[in-house]
mmCIF file of C-alpha atoms in Angstrom:
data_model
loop_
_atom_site.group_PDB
_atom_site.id
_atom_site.type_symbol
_atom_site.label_atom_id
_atom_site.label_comp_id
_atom_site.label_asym_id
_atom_site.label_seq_id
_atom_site.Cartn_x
_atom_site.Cartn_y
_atom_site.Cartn_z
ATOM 1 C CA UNK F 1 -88.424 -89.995 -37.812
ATOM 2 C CA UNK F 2 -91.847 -92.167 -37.967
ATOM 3 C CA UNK F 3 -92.687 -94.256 -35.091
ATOM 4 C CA UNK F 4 -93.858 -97.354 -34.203
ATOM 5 C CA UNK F 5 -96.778 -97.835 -31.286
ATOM 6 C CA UNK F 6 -96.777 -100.679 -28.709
ATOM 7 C CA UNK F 7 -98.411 -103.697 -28.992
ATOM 8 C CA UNK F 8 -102.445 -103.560 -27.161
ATOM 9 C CA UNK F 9 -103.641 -105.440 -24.328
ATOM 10 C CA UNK F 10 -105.704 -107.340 -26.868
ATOM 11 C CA UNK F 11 -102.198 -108.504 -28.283
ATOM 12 C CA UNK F 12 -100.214 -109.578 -25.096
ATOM 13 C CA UNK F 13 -103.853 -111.191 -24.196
ATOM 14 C CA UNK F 14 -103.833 -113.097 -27.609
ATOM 15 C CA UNK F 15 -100.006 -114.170 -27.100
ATOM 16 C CA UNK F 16 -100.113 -115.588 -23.590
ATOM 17 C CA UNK F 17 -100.241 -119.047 -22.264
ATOM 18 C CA UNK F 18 -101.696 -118.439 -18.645
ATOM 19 C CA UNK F 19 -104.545 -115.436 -17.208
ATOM 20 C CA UNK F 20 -102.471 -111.854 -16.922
ATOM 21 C CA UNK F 21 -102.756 -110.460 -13.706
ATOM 22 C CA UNK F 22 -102.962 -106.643 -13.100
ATOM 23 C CA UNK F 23 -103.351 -103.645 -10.937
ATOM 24 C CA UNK F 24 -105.023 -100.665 -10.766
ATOM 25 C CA UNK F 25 -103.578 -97.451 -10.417
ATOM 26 C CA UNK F 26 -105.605 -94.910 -8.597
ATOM 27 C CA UNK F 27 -103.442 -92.418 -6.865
ATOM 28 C CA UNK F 28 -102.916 -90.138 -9.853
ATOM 29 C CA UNK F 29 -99.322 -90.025 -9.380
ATOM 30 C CA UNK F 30 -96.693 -90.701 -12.089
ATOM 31 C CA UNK F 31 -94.408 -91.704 -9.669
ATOM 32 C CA UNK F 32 -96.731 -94.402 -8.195
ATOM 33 C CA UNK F 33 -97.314 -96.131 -11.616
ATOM 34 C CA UNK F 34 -93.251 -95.757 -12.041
ATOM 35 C CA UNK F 35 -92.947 -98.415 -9.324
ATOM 36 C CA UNK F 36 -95.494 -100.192 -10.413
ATOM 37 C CA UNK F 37 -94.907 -100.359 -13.557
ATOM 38 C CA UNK F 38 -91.339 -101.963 -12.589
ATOM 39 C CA UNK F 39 -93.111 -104.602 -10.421
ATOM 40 C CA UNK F 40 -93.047 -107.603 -12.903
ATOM 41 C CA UNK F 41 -96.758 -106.692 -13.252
ATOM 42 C CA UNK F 42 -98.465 -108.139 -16.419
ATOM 43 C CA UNK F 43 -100.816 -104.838 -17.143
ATOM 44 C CA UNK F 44 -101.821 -101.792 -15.303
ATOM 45 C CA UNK F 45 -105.149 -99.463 -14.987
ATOM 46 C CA UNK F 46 -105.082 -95.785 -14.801
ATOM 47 C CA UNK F 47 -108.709 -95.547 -13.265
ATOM 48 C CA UNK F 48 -110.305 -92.164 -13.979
ATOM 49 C CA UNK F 49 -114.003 -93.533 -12.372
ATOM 50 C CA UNK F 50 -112.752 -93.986 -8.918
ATOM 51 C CA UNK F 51 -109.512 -92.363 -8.581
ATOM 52 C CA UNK F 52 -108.247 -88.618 -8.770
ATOM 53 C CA UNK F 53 -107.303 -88.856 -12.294
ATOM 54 C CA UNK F 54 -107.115 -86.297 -15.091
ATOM 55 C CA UNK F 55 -106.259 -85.891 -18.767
ATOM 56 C CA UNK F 56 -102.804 -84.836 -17.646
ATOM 57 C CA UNK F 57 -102.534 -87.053 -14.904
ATOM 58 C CA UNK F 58 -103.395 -89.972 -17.536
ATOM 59 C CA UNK F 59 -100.621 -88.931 -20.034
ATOM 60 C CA UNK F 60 -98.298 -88.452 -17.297
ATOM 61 C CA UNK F 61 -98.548 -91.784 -16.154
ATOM 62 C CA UNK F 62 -98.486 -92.968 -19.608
ATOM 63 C CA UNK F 63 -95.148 -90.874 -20.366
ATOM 64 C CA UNK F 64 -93.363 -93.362 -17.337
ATOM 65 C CA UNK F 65 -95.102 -96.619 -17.959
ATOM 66 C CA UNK F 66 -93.679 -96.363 -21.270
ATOM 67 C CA UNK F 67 -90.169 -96.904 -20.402
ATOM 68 C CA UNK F 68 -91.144 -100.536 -19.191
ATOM 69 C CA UNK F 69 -93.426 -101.120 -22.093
ATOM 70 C CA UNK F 70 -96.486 -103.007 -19.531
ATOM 71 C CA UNK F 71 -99.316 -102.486 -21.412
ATOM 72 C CA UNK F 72 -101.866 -100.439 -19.775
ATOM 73 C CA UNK F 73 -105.341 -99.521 -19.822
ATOM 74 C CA UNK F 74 -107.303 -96.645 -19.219
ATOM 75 C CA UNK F 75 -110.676 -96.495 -17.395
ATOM 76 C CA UNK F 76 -112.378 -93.986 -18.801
ATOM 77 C CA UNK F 77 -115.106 -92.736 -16.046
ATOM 78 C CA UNK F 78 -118.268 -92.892 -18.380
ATOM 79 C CA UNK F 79 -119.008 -93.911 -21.525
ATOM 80 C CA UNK F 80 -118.636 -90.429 -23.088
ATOM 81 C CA UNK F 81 -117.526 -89.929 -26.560
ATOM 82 C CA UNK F 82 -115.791 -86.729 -25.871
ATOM 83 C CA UNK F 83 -113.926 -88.168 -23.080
ATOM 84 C CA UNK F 84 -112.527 -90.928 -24.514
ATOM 85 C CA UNK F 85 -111.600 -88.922 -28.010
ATOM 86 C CA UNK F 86 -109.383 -86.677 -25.026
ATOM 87 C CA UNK F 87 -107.672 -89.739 -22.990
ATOM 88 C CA UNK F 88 -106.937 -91.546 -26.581
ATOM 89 C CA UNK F 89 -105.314 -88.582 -27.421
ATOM 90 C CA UNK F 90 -103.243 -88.663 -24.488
ATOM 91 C CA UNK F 91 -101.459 -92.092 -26.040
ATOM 92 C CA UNK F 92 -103.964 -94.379 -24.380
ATOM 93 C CA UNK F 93 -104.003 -97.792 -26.256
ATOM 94 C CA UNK F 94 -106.048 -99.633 -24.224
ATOM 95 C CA UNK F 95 -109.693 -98.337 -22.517
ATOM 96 C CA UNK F 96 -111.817 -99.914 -20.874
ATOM 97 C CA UNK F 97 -115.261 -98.426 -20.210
ATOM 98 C CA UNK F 98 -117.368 -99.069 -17.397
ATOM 99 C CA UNK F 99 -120.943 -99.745 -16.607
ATOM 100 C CA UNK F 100 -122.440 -100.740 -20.060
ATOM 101 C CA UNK F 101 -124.871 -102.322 -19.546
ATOM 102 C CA UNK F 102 -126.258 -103.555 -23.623
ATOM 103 C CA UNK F 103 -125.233 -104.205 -26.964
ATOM 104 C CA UNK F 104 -126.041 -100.327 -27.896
ATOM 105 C CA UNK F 105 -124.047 -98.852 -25.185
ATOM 106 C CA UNK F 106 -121.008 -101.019 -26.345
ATOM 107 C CA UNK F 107 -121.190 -100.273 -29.780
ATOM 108 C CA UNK F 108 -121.257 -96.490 -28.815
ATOM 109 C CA UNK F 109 -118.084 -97.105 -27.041
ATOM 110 C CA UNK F 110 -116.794 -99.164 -30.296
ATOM 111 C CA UNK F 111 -117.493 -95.768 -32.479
ATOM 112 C CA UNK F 112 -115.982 -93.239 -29.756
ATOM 113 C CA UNK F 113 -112.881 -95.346 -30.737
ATOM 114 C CA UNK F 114 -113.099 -94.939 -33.949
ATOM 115 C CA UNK F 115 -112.598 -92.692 -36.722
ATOM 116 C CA UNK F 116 -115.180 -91.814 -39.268
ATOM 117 C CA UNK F 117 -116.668 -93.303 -41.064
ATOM 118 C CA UNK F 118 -116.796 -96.144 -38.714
ATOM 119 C CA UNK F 119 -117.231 -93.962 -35.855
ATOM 120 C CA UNK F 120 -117.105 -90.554 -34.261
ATOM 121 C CA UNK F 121 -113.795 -90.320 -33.149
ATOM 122 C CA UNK F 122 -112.152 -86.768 -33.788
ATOM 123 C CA UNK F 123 -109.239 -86.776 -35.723
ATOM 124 C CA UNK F 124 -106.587 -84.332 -34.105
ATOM 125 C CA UNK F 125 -103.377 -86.770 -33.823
ATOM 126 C CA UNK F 126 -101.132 -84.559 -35.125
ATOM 127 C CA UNK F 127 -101.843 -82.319 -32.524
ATOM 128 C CA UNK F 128 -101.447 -84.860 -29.899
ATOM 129 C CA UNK F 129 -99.545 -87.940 -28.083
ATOM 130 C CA UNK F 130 -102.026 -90.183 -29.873
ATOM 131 C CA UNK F 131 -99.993 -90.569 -33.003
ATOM 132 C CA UNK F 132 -96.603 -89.060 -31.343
ATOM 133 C CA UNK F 133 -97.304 -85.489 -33.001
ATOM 134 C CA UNK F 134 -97.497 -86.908 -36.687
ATOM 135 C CA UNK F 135 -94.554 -89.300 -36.175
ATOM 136 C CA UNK F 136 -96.652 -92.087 -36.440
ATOM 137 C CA UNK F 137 -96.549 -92.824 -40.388
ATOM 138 C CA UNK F 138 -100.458 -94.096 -41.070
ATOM 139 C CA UNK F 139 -102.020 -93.447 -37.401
ATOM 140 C CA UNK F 140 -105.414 -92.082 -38.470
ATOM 141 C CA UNK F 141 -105.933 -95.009 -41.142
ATOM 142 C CA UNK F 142 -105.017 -97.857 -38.953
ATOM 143 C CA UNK F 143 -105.422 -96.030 -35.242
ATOM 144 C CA UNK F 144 -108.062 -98.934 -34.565
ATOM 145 C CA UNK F 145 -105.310 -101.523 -35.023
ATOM 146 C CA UNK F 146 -103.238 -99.597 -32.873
ATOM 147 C CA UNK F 147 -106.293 -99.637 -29.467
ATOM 148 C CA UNK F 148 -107.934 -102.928 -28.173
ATOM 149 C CA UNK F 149 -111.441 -102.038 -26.351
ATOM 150 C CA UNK F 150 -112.807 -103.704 -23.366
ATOM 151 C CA UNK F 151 -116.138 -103.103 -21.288
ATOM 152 C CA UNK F 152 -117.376 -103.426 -18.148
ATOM 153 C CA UNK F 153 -120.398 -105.640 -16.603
ATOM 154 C CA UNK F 154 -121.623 -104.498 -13.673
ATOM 155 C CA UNK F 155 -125.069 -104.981 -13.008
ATOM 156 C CA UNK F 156 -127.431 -107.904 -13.277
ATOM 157 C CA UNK F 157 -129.249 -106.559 -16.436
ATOM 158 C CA UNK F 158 -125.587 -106.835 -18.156
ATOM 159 C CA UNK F 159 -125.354 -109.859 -17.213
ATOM 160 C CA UNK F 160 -128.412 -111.272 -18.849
ATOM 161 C CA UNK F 161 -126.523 -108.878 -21.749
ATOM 162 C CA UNK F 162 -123.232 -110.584 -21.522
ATOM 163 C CA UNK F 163 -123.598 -112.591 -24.987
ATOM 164 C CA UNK F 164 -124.897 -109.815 -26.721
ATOM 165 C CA UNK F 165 -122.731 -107.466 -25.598
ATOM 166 C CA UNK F 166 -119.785 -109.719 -26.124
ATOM 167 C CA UNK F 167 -120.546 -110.303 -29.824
ATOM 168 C CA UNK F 168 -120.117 -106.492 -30.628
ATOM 169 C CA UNK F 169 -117.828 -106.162 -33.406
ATOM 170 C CA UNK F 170 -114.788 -103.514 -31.805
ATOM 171 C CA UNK F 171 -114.937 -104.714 -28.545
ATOM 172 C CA UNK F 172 -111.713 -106.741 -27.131
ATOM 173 C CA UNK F 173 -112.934 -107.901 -24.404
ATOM 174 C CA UNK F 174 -115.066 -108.350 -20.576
ATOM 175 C CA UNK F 175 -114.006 -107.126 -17.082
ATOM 176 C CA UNK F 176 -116.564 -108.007 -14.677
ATOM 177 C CA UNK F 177 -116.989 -105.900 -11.414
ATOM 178 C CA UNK F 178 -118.274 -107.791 -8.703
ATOM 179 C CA UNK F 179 -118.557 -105.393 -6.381
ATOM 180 C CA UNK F 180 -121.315 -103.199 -7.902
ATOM 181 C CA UNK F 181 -122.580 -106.248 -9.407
ATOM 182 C CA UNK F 182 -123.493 -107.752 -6.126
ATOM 183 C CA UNK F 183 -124.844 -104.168 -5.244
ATOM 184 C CA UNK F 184 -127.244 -104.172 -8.183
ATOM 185 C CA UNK F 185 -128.394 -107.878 -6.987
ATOM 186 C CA UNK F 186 -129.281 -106.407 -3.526
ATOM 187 C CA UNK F 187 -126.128 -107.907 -1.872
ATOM 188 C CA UNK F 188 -123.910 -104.761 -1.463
ATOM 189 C CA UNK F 189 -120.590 -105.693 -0.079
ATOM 190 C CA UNK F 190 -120.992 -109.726 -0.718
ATOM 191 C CA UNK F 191 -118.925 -109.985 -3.782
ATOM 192 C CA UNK F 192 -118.357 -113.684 -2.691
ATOM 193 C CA UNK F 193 -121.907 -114.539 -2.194
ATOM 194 C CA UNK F 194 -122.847 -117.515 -4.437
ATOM 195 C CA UNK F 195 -125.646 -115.843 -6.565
ATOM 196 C CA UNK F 196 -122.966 -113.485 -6.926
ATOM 197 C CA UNK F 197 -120.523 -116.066 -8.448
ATOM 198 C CA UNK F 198 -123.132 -117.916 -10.246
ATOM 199 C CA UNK F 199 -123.608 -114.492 -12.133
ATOM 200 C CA UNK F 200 -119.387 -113.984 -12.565
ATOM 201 C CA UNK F 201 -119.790 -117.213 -14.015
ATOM 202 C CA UNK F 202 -122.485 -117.047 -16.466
ATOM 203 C CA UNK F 203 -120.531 -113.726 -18.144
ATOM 204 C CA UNK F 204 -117.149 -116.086 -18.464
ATOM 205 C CA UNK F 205 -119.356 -118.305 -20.053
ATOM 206 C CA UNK F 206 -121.164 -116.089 -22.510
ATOM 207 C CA UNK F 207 -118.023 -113.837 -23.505
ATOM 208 C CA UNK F 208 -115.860 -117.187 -24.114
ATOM 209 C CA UNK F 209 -118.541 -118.586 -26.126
ATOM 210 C CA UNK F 210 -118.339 -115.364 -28.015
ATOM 211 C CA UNK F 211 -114.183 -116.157 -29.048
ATOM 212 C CA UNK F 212 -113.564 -112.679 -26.674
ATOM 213 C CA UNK F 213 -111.693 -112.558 -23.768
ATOM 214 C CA UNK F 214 -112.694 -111.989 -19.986
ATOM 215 C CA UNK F 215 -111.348 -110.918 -16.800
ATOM 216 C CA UNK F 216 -112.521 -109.688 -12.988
ATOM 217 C CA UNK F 217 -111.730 -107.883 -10.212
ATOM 218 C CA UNK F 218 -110.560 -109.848 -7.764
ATOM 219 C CA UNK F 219 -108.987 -108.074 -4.674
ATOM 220 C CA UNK F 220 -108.999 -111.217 -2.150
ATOM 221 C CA UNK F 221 -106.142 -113.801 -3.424
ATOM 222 C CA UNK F 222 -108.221 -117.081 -2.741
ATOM 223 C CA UNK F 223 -111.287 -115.568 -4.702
ATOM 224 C CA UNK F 224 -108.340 -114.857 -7.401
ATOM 225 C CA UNK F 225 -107.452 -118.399 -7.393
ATOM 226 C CA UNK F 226 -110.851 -119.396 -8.078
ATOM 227 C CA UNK F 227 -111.579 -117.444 -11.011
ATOM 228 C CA UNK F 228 -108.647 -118.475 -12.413
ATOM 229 C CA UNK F 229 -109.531 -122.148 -12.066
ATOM 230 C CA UNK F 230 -112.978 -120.898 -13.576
ATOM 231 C CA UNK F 231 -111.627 -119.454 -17.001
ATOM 232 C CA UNK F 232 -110.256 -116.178 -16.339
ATOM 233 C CA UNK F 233 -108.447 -114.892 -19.301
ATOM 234 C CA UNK F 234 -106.912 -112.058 -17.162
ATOM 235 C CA UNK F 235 -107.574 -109.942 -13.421
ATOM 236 C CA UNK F 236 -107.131 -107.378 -11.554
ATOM 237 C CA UNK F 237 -105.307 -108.725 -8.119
ATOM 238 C CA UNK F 238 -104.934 -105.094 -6.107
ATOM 239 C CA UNK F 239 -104.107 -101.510 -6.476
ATOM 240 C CA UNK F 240 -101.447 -98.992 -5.661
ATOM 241 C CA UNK F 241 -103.844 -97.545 -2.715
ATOM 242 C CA UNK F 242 -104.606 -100.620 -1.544
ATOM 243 C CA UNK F 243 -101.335 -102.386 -0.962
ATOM 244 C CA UNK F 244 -99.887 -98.837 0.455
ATOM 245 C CA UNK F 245 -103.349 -99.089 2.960
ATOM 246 C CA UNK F 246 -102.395 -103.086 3.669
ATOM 247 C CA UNK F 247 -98.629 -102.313 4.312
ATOM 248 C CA UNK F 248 -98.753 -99.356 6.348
ATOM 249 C CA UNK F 249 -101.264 -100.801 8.701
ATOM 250 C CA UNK F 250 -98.977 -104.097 9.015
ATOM 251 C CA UNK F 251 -96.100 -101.811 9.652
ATOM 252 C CA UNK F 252 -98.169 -100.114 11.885
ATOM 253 C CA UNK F 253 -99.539 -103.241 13.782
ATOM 254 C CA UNK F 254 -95.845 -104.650 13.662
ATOM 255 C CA UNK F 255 -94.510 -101.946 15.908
ATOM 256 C CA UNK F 256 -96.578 -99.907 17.499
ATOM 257 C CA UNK F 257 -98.767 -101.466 20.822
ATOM 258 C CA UNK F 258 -102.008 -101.072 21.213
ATOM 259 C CA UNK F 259 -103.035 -99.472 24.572
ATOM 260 C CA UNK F 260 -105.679 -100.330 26.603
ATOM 261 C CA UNK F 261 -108.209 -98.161 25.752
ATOM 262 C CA UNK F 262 -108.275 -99.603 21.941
ATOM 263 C CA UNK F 263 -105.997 -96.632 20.720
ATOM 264 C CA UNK F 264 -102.856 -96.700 19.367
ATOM 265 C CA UNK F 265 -99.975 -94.635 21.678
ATOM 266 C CA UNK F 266 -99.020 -91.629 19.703
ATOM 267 C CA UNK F 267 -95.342 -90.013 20.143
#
């Protein structure tokens, strides 16, 4: 019975009328991104880079998610053709790769998308959840309508990139990370610092000039605001480890006394 794929991030991005907000998902558990998924969330990340996540953990995750229909996006852990040829196999629709850092390396991602002969893709749907195991009628001629493609700027030399790297042909879209960003300006841990958001800024200015969209990590809810207010097309507001962190110390600071000597009595 053919089969019809979800819409991309690239489409919900184009439809809306206010900046998606997301999460990241970095525990590697399906049942994690089951909750989260039924959150009311706009989009989700599977991150591969930073969290304990596999091929099979990836199309787990996917397998659950699906039953909500959030869109949700993959971060692959390097821009690696084989790599991303094995997580778009797993049904991933959305990637987003991080730390390019030029045009070049973003029109190597656009090709590792794609099959030949605009790119290098391998073509194995029918072996895989890509194209639901040949059930999706046309996959390998239109798979590239069926996956949006966004990249990451991290790094002051990408930012002096941003246009340029935003004009690729393929690519959907910007996340900027502003936490190795403001490493790689010799302010490690001072994502608010104002060179900092003077850089944030000049990439939501270059990518929108561009017609793409753009988006941030933005963990601390008044620095969320405030890329909102500055053009944000879409963010990332927290993550499945970090709310669990938050909430269980709250819980624990809710109940438990501390004792005199600075520790916490154990029972």
């Amino acid at each position: 019975m053919p089969l019809r794929l979800e819409p991309t991030f690239r489409d919900a991005l184009a439809a809306a009328d206010r900046p998606l907000i997301g999460m990241w998902l970095s525990t590697g558990t399906a049942l994690n991104a089951e909750i989260c998924a039924g959150s009311g969330i706009d989009w989700l990340l599977i991150d591969m880079e930073h969290g304990p996540n596999t091929v099979v953990s990836v199309q787990q995750q996917l397998q659950v998610i699906a039953a909500y229909r959030v869109p949700t996006i993959v971060r692959v852990p390097v821009n690696d053709a084989v790599i991303i040829k094995q997580v778009l196999d797993t049904g991933a629709q959305n990637l987003l790769v991080p730390m390019v850092g030029s045009a070049a390396e973003a029109q190597a991602a656009v090709a590792a998308v794609r099959y030949p002969p605009q790119g290098v893709r391998g073509v194995g749907s029918g072996l895989a959840r890509s194209g639901r195991w040949g059930r999706v009628a046309g996959y390998v001629p239109n798979a590239s309508e069926t996956i949006s493609l966004f990249v990451q700027i991290e790094s002051a030399d990408a930012v002096d990139a941003a246009a340029e790297i935003a004009a690729v042909d393929g690519v959907d879209g910007v996340l900027v990370g502003p936490a190795d960003l403001a490493a790689s300006m010799g302010l490690p841990g001072q994502q608010a610092h104002p060179d900092v958001l003077a850089a944030v800024q000049r990439v939501f200015e270059a990518v929108s000039a561009a017609g793409k969209k753009v988006g941030v990590n933005a963990f601390d809810p008044a620095g969320a605001d405030a890329y909102v207010a500055a053009g944000a097309h879409f963010l990332s507001a927290s993550a499945d480890v970090t709310i669990l962190a938050r909430g269980a110390e709250a819980l624990a600071a809710r109940f438990i006394p501390a004792s005199g000597n600075g520790e916490t009595d154990q029972y």
